[in-house]
Tab-separated table of C-alpha atoms in Angstrom:
chain	number	residue	atom	x	y	z
A	534	MET	CA	-5.446	32.013	-0.800
A	535	THR	CA	-9.184	32.368	-1.225
A	536	VAL	CA	-10.928	30.309	-3.822
A	537	SER	CA	-13.381	32.057	-6.116
A	538	PRO	CA	-17.079	31.571	-5.353
A	539	GLU	CA	-17.379	30.010	-8.783
A	540	PHE	CA	-14.685	27.455	-8.010
A	541	ARG	CA	-16.325	26.650	-4.691
A	542	GLN	CA	-19.710	26.189	-6.316
A	543	ASN	CA	-18.308	24.053	-9.132
A	544	MET	CA	-16.515	21.911	-6.599
A	545	ILE	CA	-19.682	21.428	-4.566
A	546	SER	CA	-21.607	20.352	-7.650
A	547	LEU	CA	-18.942	17.717	-8.334
A	548	ILE	CA	-18.991	16.200	-4.848
A	549	PRO	CA	-21.657	13.593	-5.732
A	550	SER	CA	-19.553	12.366	-8.653
A	551	LEU	CA	-16.458	12.304	-6.480
A	552	ARG	CA	-18.286	10.274	-3.848
A	553	ALA	CA	-19.517	7.853	-6.492
A	554	PHE	CA	-16.071	7.459	-8.000
A	555	ALA	CA	-14.471	7.003	-4.572
A	556	THR	CA	-17.090	4.491	-3.416
A	557	SER	CA	-16.678	2.334	-6.510
A	558	LEU	CA	-12.900	2.553	-6.285
A	559	CYS	CA	-12.613	1.851	-2.543
A	560	GLY	CA	-15.496	-0.551	-2.256
A	561	SER	CA	-16.488	1.116	1.003
A	562	LYS	CA	-18.668	4.103	1.806
A	563	ASP	CA	-16.756	5.328	4.829
A	564	GLY	CA	-13.364	4.999	3.214
A	565	ALA	CA	-14.737	6.777	0.195
A	566	ASP	CA	-16.069	9.757	2.133
A	567	ASP	CA	-12.782	10.094	3.986
A	568	LEU	CA	-10.985	10.195	0.653
A	569	VAL	CA	-13.387	12.788	-0.671
A	570	GLN	CA	-12.892	14.991	2.372
A	571	GLU	CA	-9.112	14.796	2.011
A	572	THR	CA	-9.520	15.633	-1.658
A	573	LEU	CA	-11.631	18.683	-0.898
A	574	VAL	CA	-9.036	19.955	1.556
A	575	GLN	CA	-6.207	19.455	-0.897
A	576	ALA	CA	-8.194	20.992	-3.736
A	577	TRP	CA	-8.779	24.027	-1.579
A	578	THR	CA	-5.168	24.421	-0.560
A	579	SER	CA	-3.825	23.637	-4.067
A	580	TYR	CA	-6.278	25.982	-5.711
A	581	ALA	CA	-3.489	28.102	-7.143
A	582	SER	CA	-2.330	25.171	-9.252
A	583	PHE	CA	-5.713	24.762	-10.914
A	584	GLN	CA	-6.137	26.467	-14.260
A	585	GLU	CA	-9.595	27.999	-14.419
A	586	GLY	CA	-11.418	26.804	-17.475
A	587	THR	CA	-9.764	23.405	-17.524
A	588	ASN	CA	-11.484	20.172	-16.517
A	589	LEU	CA	-12.186	20.561	-12.804
A	590	LYS	CA	-13.715	17.120	-12.523
A	591	ALA	CA	-10.590	15.499	-13.965
A	592	TRP	CA	-8.397	17.612	-11.676
A	593	LEU	CA	-10.340	16.585	-8.564
A	594	VAL	CA	-10.509	12.922	-9.574
A	595	THR	CA	-6.752	12.958	-10.124
A	596	ILE	CA	-6.183	14.279	-6.593
A	597	LEU	CA	-8.549	11.660	-5.204
A	598	ARG	CA	-7.088	8.682	-6.992
A	599	ASN	CA	-3.543	9.726	-6.092
A	600	LYS	CA	-4.587	9.753	-2.446
A	601	TYR	CA	-6.189	6.352	-2.843
A	602	TYR	CA	-2.991	4.849	-4.205
A	603	SER	CA	-0.879	6.513	-1.519
A	604	GLN	CA	-3.123	4.890	1.036
A	605	LEU	CA	-2.734	1.534	-0.660
A	606	ARG	CA	1.024	1.837	-0.621
A	607	LYS	CA	0.948	2.709	3.067
A	608	THR	CA	-1.182	-0.224	4.024
A	609	LYS	CA	0.920	-2.354	1.651
A	610	HIS	CA	-1.861	-4.712	0.829
A	611	GLU	CA	-5.498	-4.682	-0.048
A	612	VAL	CA	-7.317	-6.649	2.595
A	613	GLU	CA	-9.545	-9.022	0.755
A	614	ASP	CA	-10.559	-12.441	1.939
A	615	ILE	CA	-10.274	-13.808	-1.558
A	616	ASP	CA	-10.189	-17.498	-0.718
A	617	GLY	CA	-12.979	-17.199	1.809
A	618	TYR	CA	-15.153	-15.293	-0.609
A	619	TYR	CA	-14.751	-17.770	-3.439
A	620	SER	CA	-15.215	-20.850	-1.322
A	621	GLN	CA	-18.372	-19.475	0.227
A	622	ASN	CA	-19.971	-17.771	-2.687
A	623	LEU	CA	-19.513	-17.862	-6.414
A	624	VAL	CA	-17.467	-20.945	-7.077
A	625	SER	CA	-18.850	-23.557	-4.718
A	626	ASN	CA	-22.327	-23.588	-6.251
A	627	PRO	CA	-21.968	-22.770	-9.906
A	628	GLU	CA	-25.308	-24.355	-10.738
A	629	GLN	CA	-27.060	-21.683	-8.742
A	630	HIS	CA	-25.687	-19.026	-11.062
A	631	SER	CA	-27.245	-19.733	-14.420
A	632	HIS	CA	-27.327	-15.989	-14.991
A	633	MET	CA	-25.197	-13.145	-13.841
A	634	ASP	CA	-25.714	-12.606	-10.142
A	635	PHE	CA	-25.584	-8.889	-9.672
A	636	ALA	CA	-26.006	-9.110	-5.933
A	637	ASP	CA	-22.312	-9.926	-6.083
A	638	PHE	CA	-21.390	-7.144	-8.481
A	639	ARG	CA	-19.923	-4.822	-5.870
A	640	GLU	CA	-17.954	-7.696	-4.416
A	641	ALA	CA	-16.757	-8.758	-7.848
A	642	LEU	CA	-15.654	-5.191	-8.541
A	643	LYS	CA	-13.582	-5.225	-5.370
A	644	GLN	CA	-11.820	-8.363	-6.533
A	645	LEU	CA	-10.364	-6.623	-9.553
A	646	ASP	CA	-6.867	-5.289	-9.610
A	647	SER	CA	-7.179	-1.648	-8.537
A	648	ASN	CA	-5.787	-0.282	-11.818
A	649	GLN	CA	-8.348	-2.256	-13.767
A	650	ARG	CA	-11.199	-1.277	-11.474
A	651	GLU	CA	-10.167	2.364	-11.680
A	652	ALA	CA	-9.958	2.279	-15.477
A	653	LEU	CA	-13.365	0.688	-15.770
A	654	ILE	CA	-14.970	3.256	-13.469
A	655	LEU	CA	-13.328	6.243	-15.151
A	656	VAL	CA	-14.436	5.213	-18.613
A	657	GLY	CA	-17.559	3.217	-17.863
A	658	ALA	CA	-19.178	5.259	-15.112
A	659	SER	CA	-17.536	8.633	-14.540
A	660	GLY	CA	-17.880	9.527	-18.180
A	661	PHE	CA	-14.268	10.285	-19.019
A	662	SER	CA	-12.832	9.560	-22.436
A	663	TYR	CA	-9.901	7.202	-22.753
A	664	GLU	CA	-7.678	10.225	-23.347
A	665	GLU	CA	-8.897	11.930	-20.171
A	666	ALA	CA	-8.576	8.715	-18.190
A	667	ALA	CA	-5.044	8.279	-19.494
A	668	GLU	CA	-4.139	11.752	-18.286
A	669	ILE	CA	-5.754	11.197	-14.886
A	670	THR	CA	-3.878	7.941	-14.348
A	671	GLY	CA	-0.613	8.939	-15.989
A	672	ALA	CA	-0.821	5.991	-18.365
A	673	THR	CA	-1.197	5.683	-22.123
A	674	VAL	CA	-4.509	5.319	-23.918
A	675	GLY	CA	-3.415	1.833	-24.962
A	676	THR	CA	-2.824	0.849	-21.361
A	677	LEU	CA	-6.231	2.202	-20.347
A	678	LYS	CA	-7.965	0.233	-23.076
A	679	SER	CA	-6.138	-2.893	-22.005
A	680	ARG	CA	-7.085	-2.355	-18.358
A	681	VAL	CA	-10.743	-1.785	-19.218
A	682	SER	CA	-10.812	-4.911	-21.354
A	683	ARG	CA	-9.216	-6.989	-18.626
A	684	ALA	CA	-11.595	-5.557	-16.048
A	685	ARG	CA	-14.607	-6.461	-18.165
A	686	HIS	CA	-13.302	-9.944	-18.836
A	687	GLN	CA	-12.487	-10.522	-15.197
A	688	LEU	CA	-15.913	-9.314	-14.090
A	689	ALA	CA	-17.569	-11.626	-16.581
A	690	GLU	CA	-15.542	-14.513	-15.184
A	691	LEU	CA	-16.374	-13.606	-11.600
A	692	LEU	CA	-20.084	-13.121	-12.197
A	693	GLU	CA	-20.586	-16.113	-14.464
A	694	PRO	CA	-17.903	-18.662	-13.592
A	695	ASN	CA	-18.923	-21.109	-16.317
A	696	SER	CA	-18.865	-18.531	-19.025
A	697	VAL	CA	-15.165	-18.656	-19.773
A	698	ASP	CA	-13.340	-21.875	-20.417
A	699	ILE	CA	-12.435	-22.733	-16.846
A	700	LEU	CA	-12.549	-26.276	-15.559
A	701	GLU	CA	-14.982	-26.308	-12.652
A	702	GLU	CA	-13.011	-28.566	-10.401
A	703	ASP	CA	-9.924	-26.411	-10.743
A	704	THR	CA	-11.745	-23.130	-10.431
A	705	ALA	CA	-11.452	-22.711	-6.684
A	706	SER	CA	-7.697	-23.021	-6.681
A	707	GLU	CA	-6.915	-21.302	-9.950
A	708	LEU	CA	-9.190	-18.290	-9.900
A	709	VAL	CA	-6.790	-15.652	-8.717
A	710	PRO	CA	-8.074	-12.234	-9.659
A	711	GLY	CA	-5.804	-9.335	-10.478
B	301	MET	CA	-34.046	-14.607	-24.014
B	302	ASN	CA	-31.462	-17.155	-22.956
B	303	ASP	CA	-31.030	-17.907	-19.310
B	304	LYS	CA	-27.795	-19.740	-19.744
B	305	PHE	CA	-25.087	-17.316	-20.686
B	306	SER	CA	-22.612	-20.147	-20.595
B	307	ASP	CA	-24.048	-21.421	-23.864
B	308	LYS	CA	-23.281	-18.211	-25.614
B	309	TYR	CA	-19.715	-17.765	-24.546
B	310	GLN	CA	-16.926	-18.466	-26.963
B	311	HIS	CA	-13.959	-20.291	-25.577
B	312	SER	CA	-11.077	-18.431	-26.987
B	313	ALA	CA	-8.363	-19.110	-24.422
B	314	PRO	CA	-7.455	-21.787	-21.890
B	315	ALA	CA	-7.969	-21.062	-18.233
B	316	GLY	CA	-5.383	-18.740	-16.741
B	317	ALA	CA	-4.083	-17.508	-20.077
B	318	ASP	CA	-3.248	-13.869	-19.917
B	319	THR	CA	-2.238	-13.238	-23.490
B	320	MET	CA	-5.446	-11.920	-24.928
B	321	GLU	CA	-4.960	-8.194	-24.971
B	322	ASN	CA	-5.831	-7.667	-28.607
B	323	GLU	CA	-8.745	-10.060	-28.405
B	324	PHE	CA	-10.095	-8.182	-25.402
B	325	ASP	CA	-10.118	-4.996	-27.380
B	326	LYS	CA	-11.970	-6.648	-30.222
B	327	GLY	CA	-14.424	-8.163	-27.800
B	328	THR	CA	-13.995	-11.773	-28.834
B	329	GLY	CA	-14.528	-14.347	-26.126
B	330	LEU	CA	-17.060	-12.190	-24.310
B	331	ASP	CA	-20.781	-12.147	-24.733
B	332	SER	CA	-21.868	-8.643	-25.741
B	333	LEU	CA	-25.125	-8.986	-23.869
B	334	ALA	CA	-23.164	-9.814	-20.744
B	335	GLN	CA	-20.957	-6.804	-21.363
B	336	LYS	CA	-23.982	-4.530	-21.701
B	337	GLN	CA	-25.257	-5.873	-18.406
B	338	ILE	CA	-21.920	-5.248	-16.753
B	339	GLY	CA	-21.958	-1.686	-18.067
B	340	LYS	CA	-25.500	-1.116	-16.852
B	341	GLU	CA	-24.826	-2.538	-13.432
B	342	LEU	CA	-21.661	-0.479	-13.036
B	343	LYS	CA	-23.532	2.724	-13.900
B	344	SER	CA	-26.338	1.699	-11.597
B	345	ILE	CA	-24.170	1.322	-8.495
B	346	TYR	CA	-22.285	4.496	-9.428
B	347	ASP	CA	-25.428	6.563	-10.008
B	348	GLU	CA	-26.849	5.366	-6.731
B	349	VAL	CA	-24.178	7.364	-4.921
B	350	VAL	CA	-24.343	10.316	-7.309
B	351	ASN	CA	-27.998	10.728	-6.433
B	352	GLU	CA	-27.409	10.836	-2.695
B	353	PRO	CA	-27.463	14.189	-0.920
B	354	ILE	CA	-24.066	15.493	0.135
B	355	PRO	CA	-23.359	14.501	3.754
B	356	ASP	CA	-23.680	17.393	6.182
B	357	ASP	CA	-20.193	17.006	7.547
B	358	MET	CA	-18.792	17.419	4.067
B	359	LEU	CA	-20.635	20.704	3.583
B	360	ASP	CA	-19.508	21.756	7.041
B	361	LEU	CA	-15.950	21.045	5.976
B	362	LEU	CA	-16.309	23.380	3.036
B	363	ASP	CA	-17.720	26.070	5.285
B	364	ARG	CA	-14.776	25.703	7.621
B	365	LEU	CA	-12.348	25.862	4.713
B	366	GLY	CA	-14.059	28.966	3.422
B	367	GLY	CA	-14.354	30.488	6.891
B	368	GLU	CA	-10.606	30.603	7.382
B	369	GLU	CA	-10.213	32.890	4.411
B	370	ASN	CA	-13.377	34.919	4.602
B	371	SER	CA	-13.437	37.281	7.493
B	372	PHE	CA	-16.059	39.957	7.144
B	373	SER	CA	-15.233	42.523	9.742
């Protein structure tokens, strides 16, 4: 089935947003672009199931995030050297971080539980409303709000370890994100 | 402008407590300046990718997808 030129053009104009969403979600450029390519292929072949006039961006993001989670299930774990990261970076020298260290922001984002990270990106960067994000993720608005709140709190903890009431000496062993 | 955010944080829960859902929504326990910075930084890393040109191989993919259907003979 041939897609309309309008659909094709609209899809092209959304590719930058898809790449940005995928990169923030995956934490890796290459993985992100692979996801986007798979999404484009599926969007093309599933074109018949798209209702013209509805939110194409939400439809594409839904395809993309579903693929991301399928991938996660297949690999069965997210490979993150959590202990290594903490012992080498944020926690070991808390005095060095008297302010939020945004060089670590991307890394901190990766440390979040994927549902929380996704929620934060959808609402905080991609520009979706809570209602739209709820539809994309198949969750309730309440759940989305909770995930976003947790994501923000977790990021604040990761970027400024002394900011929340955590005992410094126990931080290394007790800081388990997600 | 404070350099030490730690001074401004309220301690509203012991370490490891995961019972603060309502408080999260109301924003207690988190510095709003810190939250603004988190929001700004998130948008910044996101926008960085939005502003990149589309990779050639991605556009090529679309051409190949379109090419299968469009045969002008």
